[in-house]
Amino acid sequence: MEPCAECGAPMDPRSCDELFQTLLALDHARQAPWGPLHGVSVSCFLLQHPTRLPADDGAMARALLHAYLEGGLDEVNQLVGRARRGNSHRANGRPAQAARDAALPHRDAPPSRFSVTIHDVAVDGSFPASEFTERVKAWAAATVDAWS
């Protein structure tokens, strides 16, 4: 099979999208280790498949990955909390400052190859719980490194 045009991973036997749907199902069960890492996993996937990036060109995803790598889930939760408060009706309609403050400069062209992809995190396609957190951390680090 041809490699993924966006992340460069071999699509054997499942596509990146199929694996992402499997991961989302695990995430939405809100059970550890998958649930707590939902935002990190989604950020990695989006930045490695940039045709799916939201209108902010991945600014929040990049900020979230940096927060995770620098301070773990506590730092991620603080960033998300600031973003939610910024989006509150009490914020007088001001856009969330958290993503703008932590965003990296935009790259003209995203990388086409990453040293760790969703296929590595999936292992056998089932995203086994054993060492999942370590695989996601490696995925986040590889994503940030490639975009830096």
C-alpha positions as a Python dict, from the first residue, in 0.01 Angstrom:
ca = {
    (1, 'M'): (0, 0, 0),
    (2, 'E'): (99, 360, -51),
    (3, 'P'): (206, 558, 256),
    (4, 'C'): (-24, 824, 397),
    (5, 'A'): (16, 1138, 187),
    (6, 'E'): (9, 1357, 498),
    (7, 'C'): (206, 1181, 773),
    (8, 'G'): (407, 935, 563),
    (9, 'A'): (302, 631, 767),
    (10, 'P'): (253, 302, 586),
    (11, 'M'): (-118, 228, 567),
    (12, 'D'): (-89, -137, 636),
    (13, 'P'): (-344, -278, 704),
    (14, 'R'): (-553, 20, 827),
    (15, 'S'): (-562, 380, 714),
    (16, 'C'): (-478, 665, 951),
    (17, 'D'): (-845, 765, 954),
    (18, 'E'): (-957, 414, 1054),
    (19, 'L'): (-707, 412, 1339),
    (20, 'F'): (-814, 762, 1446),
    (21, 'Q'): (-1178, 650, 1464),
    (22, 'T'): (-1074, 354, 1682),
    (23, 'L'): (-876, 587, 1908),
    (24, 'L'): (-1166, 832, 1936),
    (25, 'A'): (-1396, 551, 2047),
    (26, 'L'): (-1148, 463, 2324),
    (27, 'D'): (-1105, 832, 2416),
    (28, 'H'): (-1478, 891, 2445),
    (29, 'A'): (-1514, 604, 2690),
    (30, 'R'): (-1328, 844, 2924),
    (31, 'Q'): (-1129, 562, 3074),
    (32, 'A'): (-757, 577, 3147),
    (33, 'P'): (-520, 575, 2976),
    (34, 'W'): (-703, 691, 2661),
    (35, 'G'): (-959, 941, 2788),
    (36, 'P'): (-728, 1178, 2976),
    (37, 'L'): (-504, 1203, 2667),
    (38, 'H'): (-786, 1281, 2423),
    (39, 'G'): (-678, 1640, 2354),
    (40, 'V'): (-315, 1539, 2310),
    (41, 'S'): (-404, 1255, 2073),
    (42, 'V'): (-636, 1471, 1863),
    (43, 'S'): (-374, 1747, 1846),
    (44, 'C'): (-109, 1504, 1725),
    (45, 'F'): (-339, 1358, 1463),
    (46, 'L'): (-451, 1697, 1330),
    (47, 'L'): (-99, 1835, 1308),
    (48, 'Q'): (14, 1523, 1124),
    (49, 'H'): (-289, 1543, 891),
    (50, 'P'): (-300, 1918, 831),
    (51, 'T'): (-582, 1912, 575),
    (52, 'R'): (-803, 1860, 881),
    (53, 'L'): (-667, 2151, 1084),
    (54, 'P'): (-924, 2396, 1219),
    (55, 'A'): (-940, 2758, 1112),
    (56, 'D'): (-665, 2855, 1360),
    (57, 'D'): (-413, 2652, 1151),
    (58, 'G'): (-344, 2433, 1452),
    (59, 'A'): (-241, 2709, 1693),
    (60, 'M'): (-435, 2556, 1982),
    (61, 'A'): (-314, 2205, 1894),
    (62, 'R'): (48, 2321, 1896),
    (63, 'A'): (-3, 2509, 2222),
    (64, 'L'): (-162, 2201, 2379),
    (65, 'L'): (127, 1973, 2273),
    (66, 'H'): (384, 2218, 2410),
    (67, 'A'): (192, 2239, 2737),
    (68, 'Y'): (179, 1859, 2758),
    (69, 'L'): (548, 1813, 2691),
    (70, 'E'): (648, 2090, 2933),
    (71, 'G'): (409, 2022, 3220),
    (72, 'G'): (204, 1710, 3157),
    (73, 'L'): (-171, 1684, 3182),
    (74, 'D'): (-186, 1944, 3462),
    (75, 'E'): (-46, 2206, 3225),
    (76, 'V'): (-284, 2092, 2947),
    (77, 'N'): (-581, 2123, 3182),
    (78, 'Q'): (-475, 2476, 3279),
    (79, 'L'): (-444, 2576, 2913),
    (80, 'V'): (-785, 2430, 2829),
    (81, 'G'): (-936, 2603, 3132),
    (82, 'R'): (-798, 2941, 3022),
    (83, 'A'): (-931, 2884, 2670),
    (84, 'R'): (-1277, 2792, 2803),
    (85, 'R'): (-1287, 3099, 3024),
    (86, 'G'): (-1183, 3312, 2726),
    (87, 'N'): (-1469, 3168, 2522),
    (88, 'S'): (-1722, 3230, 2797),
    (89, 'H'): (-2004, 3477, 2746),
    (90, 'R'): (-1856, 3659, 3047),
    (91, 'A'): (-1542, 3736, 2844),
    (92, 'N'): (-1739, 3995, 2641),
    (93, 'G'): (-1689, 3803, 2318),
    (94, 'R'): (-1307, 3831, 2325),
    (95, 'P'): (-1133, 3538, 2155),
    (96, 'A'): (-942, 3294, 2374),
    (97, 'Q'): (-606, 3449, 2453),
    (98, 'A'): (-448, 3119, 2564),
    (99, 'A'): (-405, 2977, 2214),
    (100, 'R'): (-277, 3305, 2071),
    (101, 'D'): (-26, 3347, 2352),
    (102, 'A'): (116, 2996, 2316),
    (103, 'A'): (95, 2955, 1939),
    (104, 'L'): (404, 2888, 1736),
    (105, 'P'): (478, 3067, 1411),
    (106, 'H'): (299, 2911, 1115),
    (107, 'R'): (510, 2701, 879),
    (108, 'D'): (453, 2736, 508),
    (109, 'A'): (447, 2361, 446),
    (110, 'P'): (382, 2091, 705),
    (111, 'P'): (624, 1800, 730),
    (112, 'S'): (534, 1495, 525),
    (113, 'R'): (716, 1243, 741),
    (114, 'F'): (707, 1202, 1115),
    (115, 'S'): (922, 973, 1326),
    (116, 'V'): (616, 861, 1529),
    (117, 'T'): (265, 838, 1385),
    (118, 'I'): (-75, 706, 1487),
    (119, 'H'): (32, 369, 1348),
    (120, 'D'): (311, 349, 1607),
    (121, 'V'): (74, 445, 1887),
    (122, 'A'): (-183, 190, 1770),
    (123, 'V'): (72, -97, 1785),
    (124, 'D'): (-154, -374, 1651),
    (125, 'G'): (-449, -143, 1578),
    (126, 'S'): (-598, -177, 1926),
    (127, 'F'): (-407, 99, 2110),
    (128, 'P'): (-313, -130, 2399),
    (129, 'A'): (-321, 30, 2744),
    (130, 'S'): (24, -97, 2831),
    (131, 'E'): (269, 187, 2764),
    (132, 'F'): (2, 392, 2583),
    (133, 'T'): (100, 706, 2775),
    (134, 'E'): (464, 664, 2673),
    (135, 'R'): (370, 613, 2307),
    (136, 'V'): (151, 925, 2308),
    (137, 'K'): (432, 1128, 2466),
    (138, 'A'): (668, 1010, 2190),
    (139, 'W'): (400, 1097, 1931),
    (140, 'A'): (362, 1447, 2078),
    (141, 'A'): (739, 1500, 2088),
    (142, 'A'): (782, 1382, 1727),
    (143, 'T'): (499, 1608, 1612),
    (144, 'V'): (637, 1917, 1786),
    (145, 'D'): (989, 1837, 1665),
    (146, 'A'): (876, 1806, 1302),
    (147, 'W'): (683, 2134, 1315),
    (148, 'S'): (967, 2323, 1488),
}
